[in-house]
Every structure is written in C-alpha cells, then in structure tokens.
PDB file of C-alpha atoms in Angstrom:
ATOM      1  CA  UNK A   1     115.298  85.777  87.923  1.00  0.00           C
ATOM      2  CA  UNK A   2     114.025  87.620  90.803  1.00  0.00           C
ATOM      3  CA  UNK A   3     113.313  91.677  90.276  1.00  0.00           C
ATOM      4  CA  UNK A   4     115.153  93.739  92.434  1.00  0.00           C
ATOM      5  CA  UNK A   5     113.206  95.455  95.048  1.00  0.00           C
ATOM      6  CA  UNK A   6     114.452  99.101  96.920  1.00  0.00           C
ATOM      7  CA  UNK A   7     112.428 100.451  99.376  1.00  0.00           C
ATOM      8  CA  UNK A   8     113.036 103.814 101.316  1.00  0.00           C
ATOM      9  CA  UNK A   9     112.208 103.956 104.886  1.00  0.00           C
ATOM     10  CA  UNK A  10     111.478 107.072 105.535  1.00  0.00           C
ATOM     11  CA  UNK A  11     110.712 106.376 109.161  1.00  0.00           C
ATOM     12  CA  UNK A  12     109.570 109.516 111.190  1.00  0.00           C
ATOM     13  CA  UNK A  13     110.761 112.225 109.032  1.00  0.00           C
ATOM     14  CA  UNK A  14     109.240 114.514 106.059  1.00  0.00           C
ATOM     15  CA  UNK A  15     106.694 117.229 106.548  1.00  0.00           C
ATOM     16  CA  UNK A  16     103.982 116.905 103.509  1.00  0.00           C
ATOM     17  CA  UNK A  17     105.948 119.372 101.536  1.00  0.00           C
ATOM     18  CA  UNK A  18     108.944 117.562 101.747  1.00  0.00           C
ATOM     19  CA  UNK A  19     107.411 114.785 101.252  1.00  0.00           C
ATOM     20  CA  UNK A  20     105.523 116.017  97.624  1.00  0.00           C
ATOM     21  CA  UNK A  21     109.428 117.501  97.032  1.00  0.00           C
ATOM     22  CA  UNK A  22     110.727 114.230  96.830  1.00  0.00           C
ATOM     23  CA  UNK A  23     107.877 112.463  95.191  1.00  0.00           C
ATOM     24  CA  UNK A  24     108.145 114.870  92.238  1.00  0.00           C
ATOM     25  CA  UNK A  25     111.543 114.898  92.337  1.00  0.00           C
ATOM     26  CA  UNK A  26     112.333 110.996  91.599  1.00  0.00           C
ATOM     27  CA  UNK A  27     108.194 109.830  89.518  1.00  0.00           C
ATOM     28  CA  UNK A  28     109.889 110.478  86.605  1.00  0.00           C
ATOM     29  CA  UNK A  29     113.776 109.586  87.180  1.00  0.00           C
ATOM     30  CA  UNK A  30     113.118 105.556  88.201  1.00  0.00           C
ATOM     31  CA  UNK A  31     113.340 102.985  86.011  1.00  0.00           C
ATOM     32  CA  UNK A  32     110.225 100.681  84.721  1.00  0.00           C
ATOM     33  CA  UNK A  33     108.775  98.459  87.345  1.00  0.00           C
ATOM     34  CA  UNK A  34     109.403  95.692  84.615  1.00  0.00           C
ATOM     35  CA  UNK A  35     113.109  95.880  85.095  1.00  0.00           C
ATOM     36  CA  UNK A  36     113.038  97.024  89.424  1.00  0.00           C
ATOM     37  CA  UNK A  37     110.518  97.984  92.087  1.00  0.00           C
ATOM     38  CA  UNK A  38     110.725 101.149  93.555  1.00  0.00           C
ATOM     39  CA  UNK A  39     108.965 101.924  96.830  1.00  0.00           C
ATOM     40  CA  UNK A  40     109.084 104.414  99.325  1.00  0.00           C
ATOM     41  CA  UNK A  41     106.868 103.551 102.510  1.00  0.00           C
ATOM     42  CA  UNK A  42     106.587 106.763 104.408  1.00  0.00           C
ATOM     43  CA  UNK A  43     104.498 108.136 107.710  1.00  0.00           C
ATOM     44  CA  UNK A  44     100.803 107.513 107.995  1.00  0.00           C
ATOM     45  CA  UNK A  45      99.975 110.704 107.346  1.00  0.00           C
ATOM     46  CA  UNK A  46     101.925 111.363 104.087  1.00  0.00           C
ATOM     47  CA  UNK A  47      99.868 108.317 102.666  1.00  0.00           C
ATOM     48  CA  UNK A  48      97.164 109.336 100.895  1.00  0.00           C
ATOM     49  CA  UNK A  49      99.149 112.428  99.343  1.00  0.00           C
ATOM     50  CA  UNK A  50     101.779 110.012  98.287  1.00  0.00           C
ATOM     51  CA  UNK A  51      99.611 107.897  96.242  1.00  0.00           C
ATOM     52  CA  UNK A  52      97.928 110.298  94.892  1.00  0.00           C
ATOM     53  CA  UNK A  53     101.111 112.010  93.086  1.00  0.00           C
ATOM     54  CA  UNK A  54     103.100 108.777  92.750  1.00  0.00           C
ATOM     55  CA  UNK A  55     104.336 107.801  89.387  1.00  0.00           C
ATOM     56  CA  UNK A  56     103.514 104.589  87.014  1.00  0.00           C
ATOM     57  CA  UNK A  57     106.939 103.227  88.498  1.00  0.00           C
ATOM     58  CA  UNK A  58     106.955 104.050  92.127  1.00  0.00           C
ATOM     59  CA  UNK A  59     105.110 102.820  94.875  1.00  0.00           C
ATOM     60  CA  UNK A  60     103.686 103.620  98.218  1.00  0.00           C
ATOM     61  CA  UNK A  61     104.097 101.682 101.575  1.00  0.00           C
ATOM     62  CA  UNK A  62     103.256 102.391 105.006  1.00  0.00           C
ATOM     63  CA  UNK A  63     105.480 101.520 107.639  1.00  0.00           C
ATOM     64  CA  UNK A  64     103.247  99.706 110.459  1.00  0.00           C
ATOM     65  CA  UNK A  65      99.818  98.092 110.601  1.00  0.00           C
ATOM     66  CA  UNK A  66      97.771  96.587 113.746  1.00  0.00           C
ATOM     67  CA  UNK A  67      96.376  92.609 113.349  1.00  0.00           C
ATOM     68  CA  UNK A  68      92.874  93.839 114.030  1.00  0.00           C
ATOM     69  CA  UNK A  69      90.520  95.631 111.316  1.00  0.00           C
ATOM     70  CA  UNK A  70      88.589  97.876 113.804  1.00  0.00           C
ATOM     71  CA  UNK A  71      88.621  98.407 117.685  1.00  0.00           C
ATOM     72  CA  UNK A  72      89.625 100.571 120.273  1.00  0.00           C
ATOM     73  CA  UNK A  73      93.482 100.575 119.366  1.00  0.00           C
ATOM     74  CA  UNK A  74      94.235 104.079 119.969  1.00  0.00           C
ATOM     75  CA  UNK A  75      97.105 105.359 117.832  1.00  0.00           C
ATOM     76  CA  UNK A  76      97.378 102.545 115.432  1.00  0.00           C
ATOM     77  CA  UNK A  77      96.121 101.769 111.790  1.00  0.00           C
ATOM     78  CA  UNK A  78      93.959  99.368 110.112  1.00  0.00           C
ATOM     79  CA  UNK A  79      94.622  97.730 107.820  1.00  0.00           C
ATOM     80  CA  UNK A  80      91.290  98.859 105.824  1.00  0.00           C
ATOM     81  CA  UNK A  81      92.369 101.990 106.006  1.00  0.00           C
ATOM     82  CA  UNK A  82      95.994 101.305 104.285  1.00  0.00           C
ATOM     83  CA  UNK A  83      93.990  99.359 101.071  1.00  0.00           C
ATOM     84  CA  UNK A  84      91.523 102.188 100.681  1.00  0.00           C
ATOM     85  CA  UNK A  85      93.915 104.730 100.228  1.00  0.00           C
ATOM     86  CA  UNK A  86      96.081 102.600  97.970  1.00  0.00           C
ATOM     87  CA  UNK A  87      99.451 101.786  99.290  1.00  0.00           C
ATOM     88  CA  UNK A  88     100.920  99.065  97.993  1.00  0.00           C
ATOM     89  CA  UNK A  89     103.381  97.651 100.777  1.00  0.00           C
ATOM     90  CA  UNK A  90     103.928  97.426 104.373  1.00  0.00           C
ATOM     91  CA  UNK A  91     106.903  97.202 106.604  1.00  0.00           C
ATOM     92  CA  UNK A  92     105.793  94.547 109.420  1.00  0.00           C
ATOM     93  CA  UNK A  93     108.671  93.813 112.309  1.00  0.00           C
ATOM     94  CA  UNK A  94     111.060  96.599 111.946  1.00  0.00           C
ATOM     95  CA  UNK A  95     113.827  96.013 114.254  1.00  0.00           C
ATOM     96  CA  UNK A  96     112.904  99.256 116.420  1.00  0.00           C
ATOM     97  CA  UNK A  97     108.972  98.154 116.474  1.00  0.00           C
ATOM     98  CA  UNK A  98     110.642  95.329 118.241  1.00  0.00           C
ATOM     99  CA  UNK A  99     112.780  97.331 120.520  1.00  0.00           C
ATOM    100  CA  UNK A 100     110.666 100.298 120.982  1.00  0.00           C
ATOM    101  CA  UNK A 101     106.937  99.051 121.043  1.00  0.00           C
ATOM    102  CA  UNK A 102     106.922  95.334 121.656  1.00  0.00           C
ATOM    103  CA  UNK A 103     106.545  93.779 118.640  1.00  0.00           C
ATOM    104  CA  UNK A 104     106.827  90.008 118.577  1.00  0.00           C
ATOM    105  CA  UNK A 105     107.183  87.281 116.229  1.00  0.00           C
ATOM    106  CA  UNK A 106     103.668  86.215 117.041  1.00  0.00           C
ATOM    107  CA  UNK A 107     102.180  89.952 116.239  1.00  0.00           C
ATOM    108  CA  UNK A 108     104.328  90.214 112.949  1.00  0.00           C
ATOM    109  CA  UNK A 109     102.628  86.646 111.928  1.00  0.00           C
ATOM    110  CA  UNK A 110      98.928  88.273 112.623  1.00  0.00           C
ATOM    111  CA  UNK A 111      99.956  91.419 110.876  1.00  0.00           C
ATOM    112  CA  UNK A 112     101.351  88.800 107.907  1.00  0.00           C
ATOM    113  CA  UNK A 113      97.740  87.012 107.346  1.00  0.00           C
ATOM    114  CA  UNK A 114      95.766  89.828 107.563  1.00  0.00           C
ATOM    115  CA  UNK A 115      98.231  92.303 105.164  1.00  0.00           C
ATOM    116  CA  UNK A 116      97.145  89.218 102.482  1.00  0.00           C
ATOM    117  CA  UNK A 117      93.354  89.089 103.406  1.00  0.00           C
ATOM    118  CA  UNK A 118      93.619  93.249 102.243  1.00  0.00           C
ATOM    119  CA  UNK A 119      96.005  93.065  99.153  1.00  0.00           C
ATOM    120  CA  UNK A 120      99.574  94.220 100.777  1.00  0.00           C
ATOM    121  CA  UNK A 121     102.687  93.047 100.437  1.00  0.00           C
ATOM    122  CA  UNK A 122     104.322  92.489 103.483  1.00  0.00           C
ATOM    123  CA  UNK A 123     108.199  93.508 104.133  1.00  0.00           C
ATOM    124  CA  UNK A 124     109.042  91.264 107.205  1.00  0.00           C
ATOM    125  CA  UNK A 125     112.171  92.040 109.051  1.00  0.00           C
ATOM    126  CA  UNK A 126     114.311  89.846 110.730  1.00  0.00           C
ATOM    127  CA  UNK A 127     117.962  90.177 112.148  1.00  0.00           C
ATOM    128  CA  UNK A 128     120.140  90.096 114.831  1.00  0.00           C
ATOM    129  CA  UNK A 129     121.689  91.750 117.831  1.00  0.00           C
ATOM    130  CA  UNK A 130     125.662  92.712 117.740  1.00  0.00           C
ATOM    131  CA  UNK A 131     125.794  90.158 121.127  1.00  0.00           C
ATOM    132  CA  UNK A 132     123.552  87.763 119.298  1.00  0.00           C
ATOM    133  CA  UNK A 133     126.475  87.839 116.136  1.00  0.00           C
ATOM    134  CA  UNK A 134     129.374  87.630 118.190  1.00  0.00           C
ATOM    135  CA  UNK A 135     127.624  84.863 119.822  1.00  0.00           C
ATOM    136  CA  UNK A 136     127.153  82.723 116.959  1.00  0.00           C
ATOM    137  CA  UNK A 137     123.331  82.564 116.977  1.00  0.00           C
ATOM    138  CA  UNK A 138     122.531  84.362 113.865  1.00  0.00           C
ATOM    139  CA  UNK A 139     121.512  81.422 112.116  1.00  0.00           C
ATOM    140  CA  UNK A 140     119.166  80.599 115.252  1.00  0.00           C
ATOM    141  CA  UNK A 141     117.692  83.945 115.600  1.00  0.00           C
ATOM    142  CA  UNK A 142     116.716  84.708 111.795  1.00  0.00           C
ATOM    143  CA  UNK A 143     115.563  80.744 111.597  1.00  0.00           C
ATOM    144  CA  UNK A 144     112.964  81.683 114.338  1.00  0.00           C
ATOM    145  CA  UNK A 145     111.894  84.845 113.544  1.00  0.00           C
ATOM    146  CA  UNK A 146     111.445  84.037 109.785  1.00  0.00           C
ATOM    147  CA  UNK A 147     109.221  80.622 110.277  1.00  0.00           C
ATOM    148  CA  UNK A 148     107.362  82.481 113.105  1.00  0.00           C
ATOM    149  CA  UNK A 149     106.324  85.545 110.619  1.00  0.00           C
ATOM    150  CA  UNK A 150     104.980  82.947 108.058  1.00  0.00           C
ATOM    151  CA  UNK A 151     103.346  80.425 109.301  1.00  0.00           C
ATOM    152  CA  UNK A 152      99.915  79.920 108.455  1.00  0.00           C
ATOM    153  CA  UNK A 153     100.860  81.822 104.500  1.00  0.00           C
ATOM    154  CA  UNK A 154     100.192  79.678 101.702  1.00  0.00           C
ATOM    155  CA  UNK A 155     102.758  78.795  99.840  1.00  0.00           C
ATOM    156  CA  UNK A 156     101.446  81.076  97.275  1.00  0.00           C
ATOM    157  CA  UNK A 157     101.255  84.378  99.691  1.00  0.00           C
ATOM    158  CA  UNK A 158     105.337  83.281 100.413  1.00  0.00           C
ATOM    159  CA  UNK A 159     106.334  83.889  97.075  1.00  0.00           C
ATOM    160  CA  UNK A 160     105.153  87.528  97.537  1.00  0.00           C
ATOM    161  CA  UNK A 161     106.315  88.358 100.489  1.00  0.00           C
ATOM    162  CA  UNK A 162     109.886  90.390 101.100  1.00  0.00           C
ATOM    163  CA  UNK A 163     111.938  89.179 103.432  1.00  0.00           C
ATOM    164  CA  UNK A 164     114.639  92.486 104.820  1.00  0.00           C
ATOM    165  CA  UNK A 165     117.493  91.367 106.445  1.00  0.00           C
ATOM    166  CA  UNK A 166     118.772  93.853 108.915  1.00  0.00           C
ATOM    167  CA  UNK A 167     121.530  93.307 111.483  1.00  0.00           C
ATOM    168  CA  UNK A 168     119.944  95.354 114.468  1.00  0.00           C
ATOM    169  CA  UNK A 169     123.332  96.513 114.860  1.00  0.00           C
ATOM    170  CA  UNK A 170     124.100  98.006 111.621  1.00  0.00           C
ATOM    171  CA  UNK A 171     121.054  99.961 111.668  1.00  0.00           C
ATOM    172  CA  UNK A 172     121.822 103.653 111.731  1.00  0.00           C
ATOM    173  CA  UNK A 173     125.199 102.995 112.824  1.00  0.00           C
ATOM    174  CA  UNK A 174     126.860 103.732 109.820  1.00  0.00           C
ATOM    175  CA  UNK A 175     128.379 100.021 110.281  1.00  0.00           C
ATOM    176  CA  UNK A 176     127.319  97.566 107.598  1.00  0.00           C
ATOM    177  CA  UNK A 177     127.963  94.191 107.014  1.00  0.00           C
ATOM    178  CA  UNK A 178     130.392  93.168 104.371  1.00  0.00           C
ATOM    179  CA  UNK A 179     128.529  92.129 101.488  1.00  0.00           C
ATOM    180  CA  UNK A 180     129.911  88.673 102.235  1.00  0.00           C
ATOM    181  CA  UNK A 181     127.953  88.628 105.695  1.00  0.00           C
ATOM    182  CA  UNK A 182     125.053  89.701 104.176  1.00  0.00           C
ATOM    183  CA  UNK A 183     124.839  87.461 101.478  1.00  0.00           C
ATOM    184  CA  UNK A 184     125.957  84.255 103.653  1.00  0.00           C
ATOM    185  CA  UNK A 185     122.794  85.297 106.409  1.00  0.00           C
ATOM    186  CA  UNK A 186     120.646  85.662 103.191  1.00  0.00           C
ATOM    187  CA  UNK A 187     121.352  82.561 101.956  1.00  0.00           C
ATOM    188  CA  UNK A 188     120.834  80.804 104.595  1.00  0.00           C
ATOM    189  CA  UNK A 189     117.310  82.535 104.933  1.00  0.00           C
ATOM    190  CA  UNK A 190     116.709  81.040 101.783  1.00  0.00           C
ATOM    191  CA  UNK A 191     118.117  77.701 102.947  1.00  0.00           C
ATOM    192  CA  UNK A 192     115.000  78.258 105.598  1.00  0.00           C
ATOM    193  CA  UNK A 193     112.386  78.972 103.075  1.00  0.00           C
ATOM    194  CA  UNK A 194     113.579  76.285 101.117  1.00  0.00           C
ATOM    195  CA  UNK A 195     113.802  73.429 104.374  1.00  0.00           C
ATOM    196  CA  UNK A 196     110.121  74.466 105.493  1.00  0.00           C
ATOM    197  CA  UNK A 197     108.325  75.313 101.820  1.00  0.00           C
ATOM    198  CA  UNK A 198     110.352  73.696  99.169  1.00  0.00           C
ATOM    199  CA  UNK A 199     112.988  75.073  96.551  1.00  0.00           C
ATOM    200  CA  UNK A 200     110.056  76.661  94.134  1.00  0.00           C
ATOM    201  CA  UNK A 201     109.390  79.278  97.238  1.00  0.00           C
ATOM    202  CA  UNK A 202     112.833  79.554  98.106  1.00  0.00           C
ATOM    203  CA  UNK A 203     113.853  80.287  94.811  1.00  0.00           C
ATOM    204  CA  UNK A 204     110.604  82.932  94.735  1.00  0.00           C
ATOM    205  CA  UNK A 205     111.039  84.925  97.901  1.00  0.00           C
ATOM    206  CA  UNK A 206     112.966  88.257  97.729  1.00  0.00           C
ATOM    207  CA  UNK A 207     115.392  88.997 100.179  1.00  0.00           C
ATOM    208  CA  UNK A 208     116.673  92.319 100.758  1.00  0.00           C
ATOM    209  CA  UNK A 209     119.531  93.730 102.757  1.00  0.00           C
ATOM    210  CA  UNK A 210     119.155  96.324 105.398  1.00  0.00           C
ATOM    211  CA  UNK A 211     121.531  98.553 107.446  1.00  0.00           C
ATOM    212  CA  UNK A 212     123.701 102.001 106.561  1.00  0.00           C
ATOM    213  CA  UNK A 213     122.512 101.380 102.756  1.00  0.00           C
ATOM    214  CA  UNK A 214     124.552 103.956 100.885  1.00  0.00           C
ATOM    215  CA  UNK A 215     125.108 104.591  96.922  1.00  0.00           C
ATOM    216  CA  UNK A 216     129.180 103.775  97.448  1.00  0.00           C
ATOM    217  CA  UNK A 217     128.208 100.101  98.584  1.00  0.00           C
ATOM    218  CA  UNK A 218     125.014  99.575  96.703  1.00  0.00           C
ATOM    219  CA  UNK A 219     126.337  98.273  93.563  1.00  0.00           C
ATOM    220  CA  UNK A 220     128.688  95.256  95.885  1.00  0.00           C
ATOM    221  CA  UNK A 221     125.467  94.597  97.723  1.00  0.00           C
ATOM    222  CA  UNK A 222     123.461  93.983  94.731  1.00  0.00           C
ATOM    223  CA  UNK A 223     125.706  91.585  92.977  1.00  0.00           C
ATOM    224  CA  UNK A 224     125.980  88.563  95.976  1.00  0.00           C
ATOM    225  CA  UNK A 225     123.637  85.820  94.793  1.00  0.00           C
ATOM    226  CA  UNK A 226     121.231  86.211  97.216  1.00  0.00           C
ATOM    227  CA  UNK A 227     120.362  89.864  98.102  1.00  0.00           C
ATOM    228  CA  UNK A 228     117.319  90.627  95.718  1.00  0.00           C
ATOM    229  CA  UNK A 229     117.261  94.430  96.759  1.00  0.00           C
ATOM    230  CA  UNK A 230     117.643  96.789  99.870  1.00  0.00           C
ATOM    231  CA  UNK A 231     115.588  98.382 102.917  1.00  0.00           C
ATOM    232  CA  UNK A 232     117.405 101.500 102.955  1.00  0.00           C
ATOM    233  CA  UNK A 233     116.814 104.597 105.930  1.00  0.00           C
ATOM    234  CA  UNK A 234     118.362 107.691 106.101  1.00  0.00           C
ATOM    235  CA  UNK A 235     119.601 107.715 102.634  1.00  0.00           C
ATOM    236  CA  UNK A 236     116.360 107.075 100.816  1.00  0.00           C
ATOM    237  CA  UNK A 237     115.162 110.841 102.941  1.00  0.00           C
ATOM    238  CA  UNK A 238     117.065 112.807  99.777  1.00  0.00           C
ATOM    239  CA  UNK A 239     116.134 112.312  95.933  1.00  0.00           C
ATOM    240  CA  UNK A 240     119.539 112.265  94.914  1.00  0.00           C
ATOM    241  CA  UNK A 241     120.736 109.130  96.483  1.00  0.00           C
ATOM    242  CA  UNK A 242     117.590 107.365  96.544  1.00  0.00           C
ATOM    243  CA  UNK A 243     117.845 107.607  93.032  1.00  0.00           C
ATOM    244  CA  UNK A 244     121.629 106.660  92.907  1.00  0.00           C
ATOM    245  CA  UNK A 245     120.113 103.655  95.126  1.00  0.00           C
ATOM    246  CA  UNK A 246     117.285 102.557  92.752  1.00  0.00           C
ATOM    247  CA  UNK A 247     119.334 103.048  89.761  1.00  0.00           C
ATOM    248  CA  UNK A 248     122.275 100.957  91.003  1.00  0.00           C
ATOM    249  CA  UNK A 249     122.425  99.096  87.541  1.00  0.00           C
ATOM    250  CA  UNK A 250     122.059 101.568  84.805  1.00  0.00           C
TER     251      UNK A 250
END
C-alpha cells in the first residue's frame, strides 16, 4: 500500500504571521505520518520559521530550488541552504515555473539529482495544456516530461520521488478533471514508470493529483486506484480545509 501524500502549495501568499497562524492552527489536528503525510511547502522566506514550529506530523517544503549549489544566481536558492534549515520536500516543475520562468524538462532533471545528493524529496510536476487535451497528446506530453525529470535517478531515488499530476488547465480555474480523467492520466504515468523501471518502482512511486483540489471532491479523488494523494493551492492557504483535505479518510 502506498501512504497518501497532501501537500499545500502555498505559492506566493502568507505574511510570517499568517503563516505561524496556520502552522499552529493544524500541528496538532493531522493525523500520524504512519497512516498520511502532511506537508505544506511554503515561500522561501517562511522556511526556517516553519520548521522550527512544525509538528511531529507535518512537514515543510519549499517550492523551487536552482541545479547549482553556489554561484552568482541572483534571486534563487540553493539547495544547501533548503537542507540546513530542514525542509523536507521540494516542488520542482510547477506548471507556472514552466510558463512564467522557463523551466524545462532538462532543468527539472538537474534540480531532481541534486534534491537527492542533499536529502529532499522531490515533487515533480507534469501535465498538460487544455489544447494539448483536446488534442489527444496527453499521453505524449506526461510520457516526456516524466522520463525527462528522472533520468539519471536510481531506481532507488524513484521510489521516493512524488510524481503531481496537474492539468495546466485546471489549475486555478476552478475546473477539475473528473476523477475518472485523473485517475486514467495517472495510470498511465504509472504504466511509464513501470515500461522504463520495472513494476517494483511503478508500484512504489506516489502519484498525486493536482488542480482546483477542494474538500467536496477530495474524498472521489482519493478512492481511484491510482491517485496516492493531492498537490492542492488555494485551498491548502486556510486551516480549515487543509485539514478537511488531509483528513479526507477519518
């Protein structure tokens, strides 16, 4: 059985009050990391405080992460710096790191090997356009994007890496894919991981499902054979349904 994984993405929102709010608002309401994982990968800059106050069941990830250790890379973050203070988890590929600020395949694979070489769990993204849907290419464009992040991982490093699946067009959009559509593009992700690493990774690999993540459709998400958890925006920002979110099953 693979443990369900939630994540919040809090994306560019919170001041640091808000942010130790919400923190001290759920530590104490989640359920044990033996039965689900619980993380909430916020700004940079909330980091440190994050960890710090976190409970024994919650966990901190950041939300972006440059290839390189050091250099002149104004604005970004090292990866050095996200293992000393402590977060657990990064979110590598995001659909609007894409979109916005040129990510790649080939700079989500870098960021993959070296999350690994500094003990963080990767959360790759992968999905596709409304035109690429409608098109018929799904298939075609999560194939790529998903043997592009990992090549180069052990087979090892696979197994801990979460896979989000998140139509770029039901994003924010308050559209989501029927649970059927999510779990059919999921499954065929693990028909990927299973064609290029065997059925032992396949069977490993937690896939979650992204995109206008509410508490009403949660509990249908959750129950298609292969969505393992959920990468979840604007409704991880309040305590109240982030916590109907990571406490789907009780």
């Amino acid at each position: 059985m693979r443990k369900p994984i939630i994540a919040g993405n809090w994306k560019m929102h919170k001041t640091r009050d808000e942010a130790l709010q919400f923190i001290y608002a759920v530590n104490q309401n989640v359920q044990s990391d033996e039965v689900i994982d619980t993380v909430v990968c916020a700004p940079d800059v909330l980091l440190r405080c994050l960890v710090k106050r976190q409970g024994d069941y919650v966990r901190i990830g950041a939300q972006n992460m440059h290839f390189e250790e050091q250099g002149a890379f104004t604005g970004e973050t090292s990866p050095i710096v996200l293992q000393d203070t402590g977060v657990k988890y990064v979110i590598l590929g995001h659909s609007e790191r894409r979109a916005m600020f040129n990510e790649t395949d080939e700079t989500v694979n870098k960021k993959a090997l070296k999350a690994f070489e500094h003990e963080l769990t990767p959360i790759v993204c992968v999905g596709e356009a409304l035109e690429q849907r409608e098109n018929g290419t799904t298939n075609e464009v999560v194939d790529a994007q998903v043997t592009k992040a990992l090549n180069g991982l052990t087979n090892e490093q696979i197994k801990e890496v979460v896979i989000a699946y998140e139509p770029i067009w039901a994003i924010g959009t308050g559209k989501t894919a029927t649970p059927e559509m999510a779990n059919e593009t999921c499954g065929y992700i693990r028909t990927v991981l299973e064609r290029e690493y065997g059925k032992d990774v396949a069977d490993a690999v937690r896939i979650q499902y992204g995109g206008s993540v509410k508490p009403h459709n949660i509990k249908e998400l959750m129950s298609q054979e292969h969505i393992d958890g959920a990468l979840v925006g604007g409704a991880s920002l309040e305590p109240e349904s982030f916590l109907a979110l990571v406490n789907y099953n009780e």
